[in-house]
Tab-separated table of C-alpha atoms in Angstrom:
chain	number	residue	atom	x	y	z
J	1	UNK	CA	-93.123	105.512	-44.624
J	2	UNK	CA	-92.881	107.700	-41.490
J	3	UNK	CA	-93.271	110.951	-43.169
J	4	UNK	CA	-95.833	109.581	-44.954
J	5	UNK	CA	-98.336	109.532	-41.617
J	6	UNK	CA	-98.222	112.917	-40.008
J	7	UNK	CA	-99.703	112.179	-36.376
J	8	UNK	CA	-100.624	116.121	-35.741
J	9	UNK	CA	-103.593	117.757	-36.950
J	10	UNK	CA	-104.915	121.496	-37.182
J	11	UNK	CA	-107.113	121.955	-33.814
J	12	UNK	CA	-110.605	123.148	-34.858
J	13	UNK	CA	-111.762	126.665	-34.041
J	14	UNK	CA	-114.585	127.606	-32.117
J	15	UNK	CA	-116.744	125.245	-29.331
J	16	UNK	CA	-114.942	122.393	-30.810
J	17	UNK	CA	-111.561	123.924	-30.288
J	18	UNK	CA	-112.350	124.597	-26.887
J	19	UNK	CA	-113.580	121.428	-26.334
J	20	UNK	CA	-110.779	119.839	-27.982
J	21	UNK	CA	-108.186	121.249	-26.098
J	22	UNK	CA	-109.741	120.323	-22.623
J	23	UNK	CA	-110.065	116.469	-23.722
J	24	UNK	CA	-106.297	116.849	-24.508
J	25	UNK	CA	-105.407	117.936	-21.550
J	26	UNK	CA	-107.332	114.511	-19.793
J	27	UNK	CA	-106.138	112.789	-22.386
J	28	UNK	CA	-102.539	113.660	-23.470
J	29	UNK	CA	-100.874	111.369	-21.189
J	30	UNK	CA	-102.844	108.493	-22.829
J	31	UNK	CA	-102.043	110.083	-26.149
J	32	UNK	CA	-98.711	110.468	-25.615
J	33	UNK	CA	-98.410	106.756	-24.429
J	34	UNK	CA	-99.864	105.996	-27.978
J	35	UNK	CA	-97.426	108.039	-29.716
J	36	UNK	CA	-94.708	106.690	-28.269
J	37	UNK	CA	-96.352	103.346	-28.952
J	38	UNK	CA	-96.413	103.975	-32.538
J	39	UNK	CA	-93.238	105.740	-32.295
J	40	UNK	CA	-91.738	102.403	-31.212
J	41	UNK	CA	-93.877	100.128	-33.823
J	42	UNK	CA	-92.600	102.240	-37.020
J	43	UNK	CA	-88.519	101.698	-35.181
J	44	UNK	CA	-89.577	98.070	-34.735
J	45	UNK	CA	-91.202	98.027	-38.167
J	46	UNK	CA	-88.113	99.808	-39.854
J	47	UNK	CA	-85.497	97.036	-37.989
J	48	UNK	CA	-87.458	94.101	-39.001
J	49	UNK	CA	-87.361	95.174	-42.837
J	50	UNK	CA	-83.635	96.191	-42.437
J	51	UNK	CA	-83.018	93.004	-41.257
J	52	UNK	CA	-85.251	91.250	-43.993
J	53	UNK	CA	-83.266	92.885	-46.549
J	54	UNK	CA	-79.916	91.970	-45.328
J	55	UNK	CA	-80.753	88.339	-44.813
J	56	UNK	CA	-82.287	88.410	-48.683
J	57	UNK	CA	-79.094	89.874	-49.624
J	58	UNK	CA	-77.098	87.386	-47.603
J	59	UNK	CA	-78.937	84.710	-49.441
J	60	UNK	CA	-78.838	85.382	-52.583
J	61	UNK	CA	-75.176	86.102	-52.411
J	62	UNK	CA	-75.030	82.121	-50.937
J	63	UNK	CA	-77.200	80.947	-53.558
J	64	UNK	CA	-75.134	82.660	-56.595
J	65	UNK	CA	-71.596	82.056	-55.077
J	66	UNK	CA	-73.131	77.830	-55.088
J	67	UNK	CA	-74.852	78.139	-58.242
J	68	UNK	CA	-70.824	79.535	-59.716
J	69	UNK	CA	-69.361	76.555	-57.795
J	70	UNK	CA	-71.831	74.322	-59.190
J	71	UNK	CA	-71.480	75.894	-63.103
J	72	UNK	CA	-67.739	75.706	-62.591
J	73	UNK	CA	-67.737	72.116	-61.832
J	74	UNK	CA	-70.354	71.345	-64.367
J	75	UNK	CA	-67.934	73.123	-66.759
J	76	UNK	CA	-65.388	70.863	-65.729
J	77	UNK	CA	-66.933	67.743	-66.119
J	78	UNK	CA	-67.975	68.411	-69.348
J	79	UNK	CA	-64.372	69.696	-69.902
J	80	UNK	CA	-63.394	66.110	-68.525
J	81	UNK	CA	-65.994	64.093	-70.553
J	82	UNK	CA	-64.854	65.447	-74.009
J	83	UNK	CA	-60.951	64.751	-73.260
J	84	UNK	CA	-62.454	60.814	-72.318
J	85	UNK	CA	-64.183	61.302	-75.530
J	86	UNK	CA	-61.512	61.416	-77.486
J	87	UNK	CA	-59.108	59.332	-75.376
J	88	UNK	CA	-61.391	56.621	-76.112
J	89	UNK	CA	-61.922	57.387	-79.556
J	90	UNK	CA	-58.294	57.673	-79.948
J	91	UNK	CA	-58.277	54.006	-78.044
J	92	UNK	CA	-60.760	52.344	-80.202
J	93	UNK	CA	-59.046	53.587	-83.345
J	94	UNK	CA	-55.947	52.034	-81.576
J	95	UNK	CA	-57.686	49.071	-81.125
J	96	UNK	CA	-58.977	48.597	-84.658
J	97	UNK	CA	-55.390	49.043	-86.115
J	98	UNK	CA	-54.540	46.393	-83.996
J	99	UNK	CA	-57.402	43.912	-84.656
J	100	UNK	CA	-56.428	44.925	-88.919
J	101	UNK	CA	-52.618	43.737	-88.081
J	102	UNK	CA	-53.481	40.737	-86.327
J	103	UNK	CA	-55.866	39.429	-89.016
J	104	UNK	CA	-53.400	40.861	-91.684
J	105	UNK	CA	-50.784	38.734	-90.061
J	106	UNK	CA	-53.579	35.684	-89.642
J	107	UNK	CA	-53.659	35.599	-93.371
J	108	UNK	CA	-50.200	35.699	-93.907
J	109	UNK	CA	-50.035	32.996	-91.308
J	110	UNK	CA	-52.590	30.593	-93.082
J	111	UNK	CA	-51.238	31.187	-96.621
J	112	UNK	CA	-47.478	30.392	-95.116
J	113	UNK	CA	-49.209	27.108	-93.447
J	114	UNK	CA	-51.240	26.007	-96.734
J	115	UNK	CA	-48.214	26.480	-98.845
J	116	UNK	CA	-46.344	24.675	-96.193
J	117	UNK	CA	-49.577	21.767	-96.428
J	118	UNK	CA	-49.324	21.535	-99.957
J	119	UNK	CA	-45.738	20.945	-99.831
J	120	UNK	CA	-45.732	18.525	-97.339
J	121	UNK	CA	-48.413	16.721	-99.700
J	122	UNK	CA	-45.942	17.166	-102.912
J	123	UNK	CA	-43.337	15.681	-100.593
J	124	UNK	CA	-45.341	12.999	-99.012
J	125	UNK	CA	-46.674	11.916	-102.377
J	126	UNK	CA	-42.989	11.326	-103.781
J	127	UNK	CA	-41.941	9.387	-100.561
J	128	UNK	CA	-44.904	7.303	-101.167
J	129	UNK	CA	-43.957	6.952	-105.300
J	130	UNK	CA	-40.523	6.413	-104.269
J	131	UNK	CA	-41.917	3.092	-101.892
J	132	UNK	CA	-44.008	1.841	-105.066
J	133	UNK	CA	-40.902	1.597	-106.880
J	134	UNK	CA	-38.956	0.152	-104.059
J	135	UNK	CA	-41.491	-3.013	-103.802
């Protein structure tokens, strides 16, 4: 950008040149002032967008080194919600195994107590037979 504004120009020939150089002379200090002036704008300039571009750089290295934090984790609770996954699938298949004995064993229970009811009956209705014959 600095070499893209050259500040000097050709002097003209002639009357103008003449002229020209005498308003220079009045006028270089007040020339000069604005050169340095501008000198010191383009340095200023030239700083500010350094600085620009090394805060953009600074952020965007923050903002990717959080967004990898926040992937990683994300990857790990997804890494943590499958293994629940299947511990509780593993759990409810557990449970249902379970809830098959028990009722397996509930009907093996109630068929031990009817055949145990119907022989009490049997045994009841010979005590009773066995009264009749007694009176």
């Amino acid at each position: 950008m600095n070499e893209a504004c050259k500040a000097e120009a050709a002097p003209p020939r002639g009357l103008a040149g003449v002229l020209y150089r005498l308003l220079e002379r009045v006028l270089s200090p007040r020339f000069e002032a604005q050169r340095a002036f501008n000198a010191r704008q383009v340095q200023l300039d030239n700083e500010t967008l350094r600085y620009l571009d090394e805060r953009f750089a600074a952020t965007h290295r923050h903002y990717d080194r959080i967004l990898g934090l926040c992937g990683r984790r994300l990857d790990e609770v997804d890494e943590r919600h499958a293994i629940l996954g299947r511990e509780l699938a593993e759990h409810v298949r557990d449970l249902v195994h379970r809830i098959d004995l028990a009722l397996t064993e509930g009907d093996r229970g109630r068929l031990a107590l009817e055949f145990a009811l119907e022989d009490m009956r049997a045994r009841l209705l010979r005590l009773e037979e066995a009264l009749r014959r007694r009176e």
